[in-house]
Amino acid sequence: DACPTSCILPDRTLDSRRCISYLTIENKESIPLDLRVSVADWVFGCDICQQVCPWNIRFAPPTGDPAFSPLSVPVHPDLIGELQLTPQEFNRKYRHTPLARAKRRGYLRNLAVALGNSSASKRSIAALTDCLGREPEPLVRAHAAWALGQLQRLDARTALADALRHETDPGVRD
């Protein structure tokens, strides 16, 4: 019941294609349109299922093993600031962290989805518009365009119309 994307099925199996951890880490392509709103502001994984799992709550003892200690990756990154990371900045900042697994294009894709699921602000619209105009990765631009469409503001729609005049990638145009 706690799963945001209902990936845990009635027979207690998992549809991994719907899992936020799969969608934001392992999936290297577009996040399916019908799941983007359910991803909410999760940028890298979810683990709600682990937090509510009866076994984990009742029987899993905490461990003092340093391998299980949290890393210095922000739990709630600055979505707008992170969306502006260059490839060099991403590599320098996240090279030795789990975020490297999603790669820069996956991380920025996820940031765009999170921004599209957040409340519209001039700063978020400006960041998504900038991303749509300068980002070399079509996957990221496509998700930035989707996010602008979600924000339902005139300045976001204007940015989309402007980008449509120059965009050549069919996935981004869609």
PDB file of N, CA, C and O in Angstrom, residues 42-85:
ATOM      1  N   TRP A  42      11.360  12.109  -5.890  1.00  0.00           N
ATOM      2  CA  TRP A  42      12.440  11.139  -5.687  1.00  0.00           C
ATOM      3  C   TRP A  42      13.438  11.282  -6.831  1.00  0.00           C
ATOM      4  O   TRP A  42      13.072  11.163  -7.994  1.00  0.00           O
ATOM      5  N   VAL A  43      14.683  11.528  -6.507  1.00  0.00           N
ATOM      6  CA  VAL A  43      15.711  11.755  -7.519  1.00  0.00           C
ATOM      7  C   VAL A  43      16.602  10.530  -7.708  1.00  0.00           C
ATOM      8  O   VAL A  43      17.108  10.292  -8.803  1.00  0.00           O
ATOM      9  N   PHE A  44      16.767   9.728  -6.678  1.00  0.00           N
ATOM     10  CA  PHE A  44      17.671   8.584  -6.769  1.00  0.00           C
ATOM     11  C   PHE A  44      17.180   7.494  -5.834  1.00  0.00           C
ATOM     12  O   PHE A  44      17.519   7.467  -4.657  1.00  0.00           O
ATOM     13  N   GLY A  45      16.333   6.632  -6.349  1.00  0.00           N
ATOM     14  CA  GLY A  45      15.806   5.549  -5.541  1.00  0.00           C
ATOM     15  C   GLY A  45      14.647   6.006  -4.687  1.00  0.00           C
ATOM     16  O   GLY A  45      14.191   7.141  -4.767  1.00  0.00           O
ATOM     17  N   CYS A  46      14.163   5.089  -3.863  1.00  0.00           N
ATOM     18  CA  CYS A  46      12.988   5.365  -3.040  1.00  0.00           C
ATOM     19  C   CYS A  46      13.113   4.637  -1.701  1.00  0.00           C
ATOM     20  O   CYS A  46      13.230   5.267  -0.668  1.00  0.00           O
ATOM     21  N   ASP A  47      13.078   3.328  -1.701  1.00  0.00           N
ATOM     22  CA  ASP A  47      13.229   2.478  -0.511  1.00  0.00           C
ATOM     23  C   ASP A  47      12.077   2.555   0.484  1.00  0.00           C
ATOM     24  O   ASP A  47      12.221   2.110   1.619  1.00  0.00           O
ATOM     25  N   ILE A  48      10.931   3.109   0.083  1.00  0.00           N
ATOM     26  CA  ILE A  48       9.774   3.091   0.980  1.00  0.00           C
ATOM     27  C   ILE A  48       9.426   1.648   1.344  1.00  0.00           C
ATOM     28  O   ILE A  48       9.098   1.356   2.493  1.00  0.00           O
ATOM     29  N   CYS A  49       9.538   0.739   0.389  1.00  0.00           N
ATOM     30  CA  CYS A  49       9.222  -0.662   0.673  1.00  0.00           C
ATOM     31  C   CYS A  49      10.120  -1.221   1.780  1.00  0.00           C
ATOM     32  O   CYS A  49       9.669  -2.017   2.618  1.00  0.00           O
ATOM     33  N   GLN A  50      11.361  -0.790   1.823  1.00  0.00           N
ATOM     34  CA  GLN A  50      12.268  -1.251   2.878  1.00  0.00           C
ATOM     35  C   GLN A  50      11.905  -0.650   4.235  1.00  0.00           C
ATOM     36  O   GLN A  50      12.040  -1.296   5.276  1.00  0.00           O
ATOM     37  N   GLN A  51      11.427   0.587   4.211  1.00  0.00           N
ATOM     38  CA  GLN A  51      11.066   1.265   5.456  1.00  0.00           C
ATOM     39  C   GLN A  51       9.802   0.697   6.090  1.00  0.00           C
ATOM     40  O   GLN A  51       9.667   0.704   7.305  1.00  0.00           O
ATOM     41  N   VAL A  52       8.873   0.204   5.262  1.00  0.00           N
ATOM     42  CA  VAL A  52       7.605  -0.314   5.797  1.00  0.00           C
ATOM     43  C   VAL A  52       7.560  -1.837   5.867  1.00  0.00           C
ATOM     44  O   VAL A  52       6.593  -2.402   6.370  1.00  0.00           O
ATOM     45  N   CYS A  53       8.589  -2.488   5.386  1.00  0.00           N
ATOM     46  CA  CYS A  53       8.623  -3.952   5.373  1.00  0.00           C
ATOM     47  C   CYS A  53       8.518  -4.504   6.804  1.00  0.00           C
ATOM     48  O   CYS A  53       9.336  -4.155   7.670  1.00  0.00           O
ATOM     49  N   PRO A  54       7.526  -5.357   7.070  1.00  0.00           N
ATOM     50  CA  PRO A  54       7.383  -5.905   8.423  1.00  0.00           C
ATOM     51  C   PRO A  54       8.649  -6.622   8.912  1.00  0.00           C
ATOM     52  O   PRO A  54       9.004  -6.525  10.082  1.00  0.00           O
ATOM     53  N   TRP A  55       9.323  -7.326   8.042  1.00  0.00           N
ATOM     54  CA  TRP A  55      10.546  -8.020   8.446  1.00  0.00           C
ATOM     55  C   TRP A  55      11.594  -7.018   8.910  1.00  0.00           C
ATOM     56  O   TRP A  55      12.209  -7.193   9.965  1.00  0.00           O
ATOM     57  N   ASN A  56      11.796  -5.969   8.130  1.00  0.00           N
ATOM     58  CA  ASN A  56      12.798  -4.961   8.497  1.00  0.00           C
ATOM     59  C   ASN A  56      12.436  -4.245   9.791  1.00  0.00           C
ATOM     60  O   ASN A  56      13.307  -3.927  10.602  1.00  0.00           O
ATOM     61  N   ILE A  57      11.168  -3.981   9.997  1.00  0.00           N
ATOM     62  CA  ILE A  57      10.725  -3.269  11.194  1.00  0.00           C
ATOM     63  C   ILE A  57      10.890  -4.138  12.441  1.00  0.00           C
ATOM     64  O   ILE A  57      11.365  -3.673  13.478  1.00  0.00           O
ATOM     65  N   ARG A  58      10.529  -5.422  12.347  1.00  0.00           N
ATOM     66  CA  ARG A  58      10.487  -6.273  13.536  1.00  0.00           C
ATOM     67  C   ARG A  58      11.780  -7.031  13.831  1.00  0.00           C
ATOM     68  O   ARG A  58      12.118  -7.243  14.979  1.00  0.00           O
ATOM     69  N   PHE A  59      12.461  -7.469  12.767  1.00  0.00           N
ATOM     70  CA  PHE A  59      13.519  -8.453  12.999  1.00  0.00           C
ATOM     71  C   PHE A  59      14.919  -8.052  12.561  1.00  0.00           C
ATOM     72  O   PHE A  59      15.881  -8.656  13.003  1.00  0.00           O
ATOM     73  N   ALA A  60      15.058  -7.110  11.665  1.00  0.00           N
ATOM     74  CA  ALA A  60      16.386  -6.767  11.151  1.00  0.00           C
ATOM     75  C   ALA A  60      17.134  -5.918  12.173  1.00  0.00           C
ATOM     76  O   ALA A  60      16.754  -4.785  12.440  1.00  0.00           O
ATOM     77  N   PRO A  61      18.182  -6.461  12.756  1.00  0.00           N
ATOM     78  CA  PRO A  61      18.924  -5.675  13.758  1.00  0.00           C
ATOM     79  C   PRO A  61      19.770  -4.602  13.074  1.00  0.00           C
ATOM     80  O   PRO A  61      20.301  -4.802  11.984  1.00  0.00           O
ATOM     81  N   PRO A  62      19.883  -3.438  13.700  1.00  0.00           N
ATOM     82  CA  PRO A  62      20.782  -2.418  13.148  1.00  0.00           C
ATOM     83  C   PRO A  62      22.218  -2.934  13.196  1.00  0.00           C
ATOM     84  O   PRO A  62      22.573  -3.726  14.063  1.00  0.00           O
ATOM     85  N   THR A  63      22.995  -2.489  12.264  1.00  0.00           N
ATOM     86  CA  THR A  63      24.382  -2.936  12.210  1.00  0.00           C
ATOM     87  C   THR A  63      25.323  -1.767  12.456  1.00  0.00           C
ATOM     88  O   THR A  63      25.006  -0.633  12.118  1.00  0.00           O
ATOM     89  N   GLY A  64      26.454  -2.049  13.036  1.00  0.00           N
ATOM     90  CA  GLY A  64      27.473  -1.031  13.245  1.00  0.00           C
ATOM     91  C   GLY A  64      28.530  -1.064  12.157  1.00  0.00           C
ATOM     92  O   GLY A  64      29.508  -0.328  12.210  1.00  0.00           O
ATOM     93  N   ASP A  65      28.335  -1.926  11.160  1.00  0.00           N
ATOM     94  CA  ASP A  65      29.297  -2.066  10.071  1.00  0.00           C
ATOM     95  C   ASP A  65      29.378  -0.761   9.278  1.00  0.00           C
ATOM     96  O   ASP A  65      28.368  -0.262   8.783  1.00  0.00           O
ATOM     97  N   PRO A  66      30.573  -0.175   9.133  1.00  0.00           N
ATOM     98  CA  PRO A  66      30.708   1.093   8.405  1.00  0.00           C
ATOM     99  C   PRO A  66      30.283   0.988   6.935  1.00  0.00           C
ATOM    100  O   PRO A  66      29.937   1.995   6.328  1.00  0.00           O
ATOM    101  N   ALA A  67      30.277  -0.201   6.371  1.00  0.00           N
ATOM    102  CA  ALA A  67      29.847  -0.353   4.977  1.00  0.00           C
ATOM    103  C   ALA A  67      28.380   0.041   4.804  1.00  0.00           C
ATOM    104  O   ALA A  67      27.945   0.363   3.700  1.00  0.00           O
ATOM    105  N   PHE A  68      27.605  -0.003   5.894  1.00  0.00           N
ATOM    106  CA  PHE A  68      26.199   0.352   5.831  1.00  0.00           C
ATOM    107  C   PHE A  68      25.932   1.780   6.277  1.00  0.00           C
ATOM    108  O   PHE A  68      24.787   2.205   6.364  1.00  0.00           O
ATOM    109  N   SER A  69      26.955   2.544   6.537  1.00  0.00           N
ATOM    110  CA  SER A  69      26.800   3.936   6.954  1.00  0.00           C
ATOM    111  C   SER A  69      26.403   4.797   5.758  1.00  0.00           C
ATOM    112  O   SER A  69      26.835   4.531   4.628  1.00  0.00           O
ATOM    113  N   PRO A  70      25.629   5.836   5.997  1.00  0.00           N
ATOM    114  CA  PRO A  70      25.242   6.726   4.900  1.00  0.00           C
ATOM    115  C   PRO A  70      26.459   7.410   4.299  1.00  0.00           C
ATOM    116  O   PRO A  70      27.423   7.715   4.987  1.00  0.00           O
ATOM    117  N   LEU A  71      26.376   7.635   2.981  1.00  0.00           N
ATOM    118  CA  LEU A  71      27.417   8.383   2.284  1.00  0.00           C
ATOM    119  C   LEU A  71      27.091   9.862   2.337  1.00  0.00           C
ATOM    120  O   LEU A  71      25.998  10.251   2.723  1.00  0.00           O
ATOM    121  N   SER A  72      28.004  10.674   1.898  1.00  0.00           N
ATOM    122  CA  SER A  72      27.790  12.124   1.937  1.00  0.00           C
ATOM    123  C   SER A  72      27.079  12.632   0.689  1.00  0.00           C
ATOM    124  O   SER A  72      27.419  13.676   0.157  1.00  0.00           O
ATOM    125  N   VAL A  73      26.080  11.893   0.228  1.00  0.00           N
ATOM    126  CA  VAL A  73      25.268  12.333  -0.897  1.00  0.00           C
ATOM    127  C   VAL A  73      24.021  12.982  -0.304  1.00  0.00           C
ATOM    128  O   VAL A  73      23.379  12.403   0.570  1.00  0.00           O
ATOM    129  N   PRO A  74      23.677  14.198  -0.752  1.00  0.00           N
ATOM    130  CA  PRO A  74      22.525  14.858  -0.148  1.00  0.00           C
ATOM    131  C   PRO A  74      21.232  14.084  -0.391  1.00  0.00           C
ATOM    132  O   PRO A  74      20.982  13.611  -1.495  1.00  0.00           O
ATOM    133  N   VAL A  75      20.416  13.951   0.660  1.00  0.00           N
ATOM    134  CA  VAL A  75      19.145  13.253   0.539  1.00  0.00           C
ATOM    135  C   VAL A  75      18.164  14.087  -0.284  1.00  0.00           C
ATOM    136  O   VAL A  75      17.408  13.566  -1.090  1.00  0.00           O
ATOM    137  N   HIS A  76      18.180  15.389  -0.078  1.00  0.00           N
ATOM    138  CA  HIS A  76      17.308  16.301  -0.821  1.00  0.00           C
ATOM    139  C   HIS A  76      18.191  17.316  -1.540  1.00  0.00           C
ATOM    140  O   HIS A  76      18.467  18.388  -1.009  1.00  0.00           O
ATOM    141  N   PRO A  77      18.644  16.985  -2.737  1.00  0.00           N
ATOM    142  CA  PRO A  77      19.548  17.898  -3.446  1.00  0.00           C
ATOM    143  C   PRO A  77      18.833  19.175  -3.866  1.00  0.00           C
ATOM    144  O   PRO A  77      17.608  19.221  -3.971  1.00  0.00           O
ATOM    145  N   ASP A  78      19.618  20.198  -4.104  1.00  0.00           N
ATOM    146  CA  ASP A  78      19.106  21.457  -4.651  1.00  0.00           C
ATOM    147  C   ASP A  78      18.772  21.190  -6.112  1.00  0.00           C
ATOM    148  O   ASP A  78      19.664  21.155  -6.968  1.00  0.00           O
ATOM    149  N   LEU A  79      17.510  20.937  -6.410  1.00  0.00           N
ATOM    150  CA  LEU A  79      17.100  20.531  -7.754  1.00  0.00           C
ATOM    151  C   LEU A  79      17.550  21.518  -8.816  1.00  0.00           C
ATOM    152  O   LEU A  79      18.051  21.122  -9.869  1.00  0.00           O
ATOM    153  N   ILE A  80      17.381  22.789  -8.541  1.00  0.00           N
ATOM    154  CA  ILE A  80      17.729  23.811  -9.527  1.00  0.00           C
ATOM    155  C   ILE A  80      19.241  23.897  -9.722  1.00  0.00           C
ATOM    156  O   ILE A  80      19.730  23.896 -10.851  1.00  0.00           O
ATOM    157  N   GLY A  81      19.981  23.925  -8.640  1.00  0.00           N
ATOM    158  CA  GLY A  81      21.440  24.002  -8.747  1.00  0.00           C
ATOM    159  C   GLY A  81      22.041  22.773  -9.410  1.00  0.00           C
ATOM    160  O   GLY A  81      22.922  22.877 -10.268  1.00  0.00           O
ATOM    161  N   GLU A  82      21.545  21.613  -9.035  1.00  0.00           N
ATOM    162  CA  GLU A  82      22.083  20.365  -9.589  1.00  0.00           C
ATOM    163  C   GLU A  82      21.761  20.213 -11.080  1.00  0.00           C
ATOM    164  O   GLU A  82      22.525  19.612 -11.825  1.00  0.00           O
ATOM    165  N   LEU A  83      20.641  20.763 -11.528  1.00  0.00           N
ATOM    166  CA  LEU A  83      20.259  20.664 -12.941  1.00  0.00           C
ATOM    167  C   LEU A  83      21.267  21.369 -13.839  1.00  0.00           C
ATOM    168  O   LEU A  83      21.344  21.088 -15.020  1.00  0.00           O
ATOM    169  N   GLN A  84      22.073  22.241 -13.276  1.00  0.00           N
ATOM    170  CA  GLN A  84      23.054  23.005 -14.044  1.00  0.00           C
ATOM    171  C   GLN A  84      24.440  22.365 -14.068  1.00  0.00           C
ATOM    172  O   GLN A  84      25.375  22.927 -14.628  1.00  0.00           O
ATOM    173  N   LEU A  85      24.584  21.175 -13.477  1.00  0.00           N
ATOM    174  CA  LEU A  85      25.899  20.519 -13.431  1.00  0.00           C
ATOM    175  C   LEU A  85      26.421  20.200 -14.826  1.00  0.00           C
ATOM    176  O   LEU A  85      25.728  19.574 -15.630  1.00  0.00           O
TER     177      LEU A  85
END
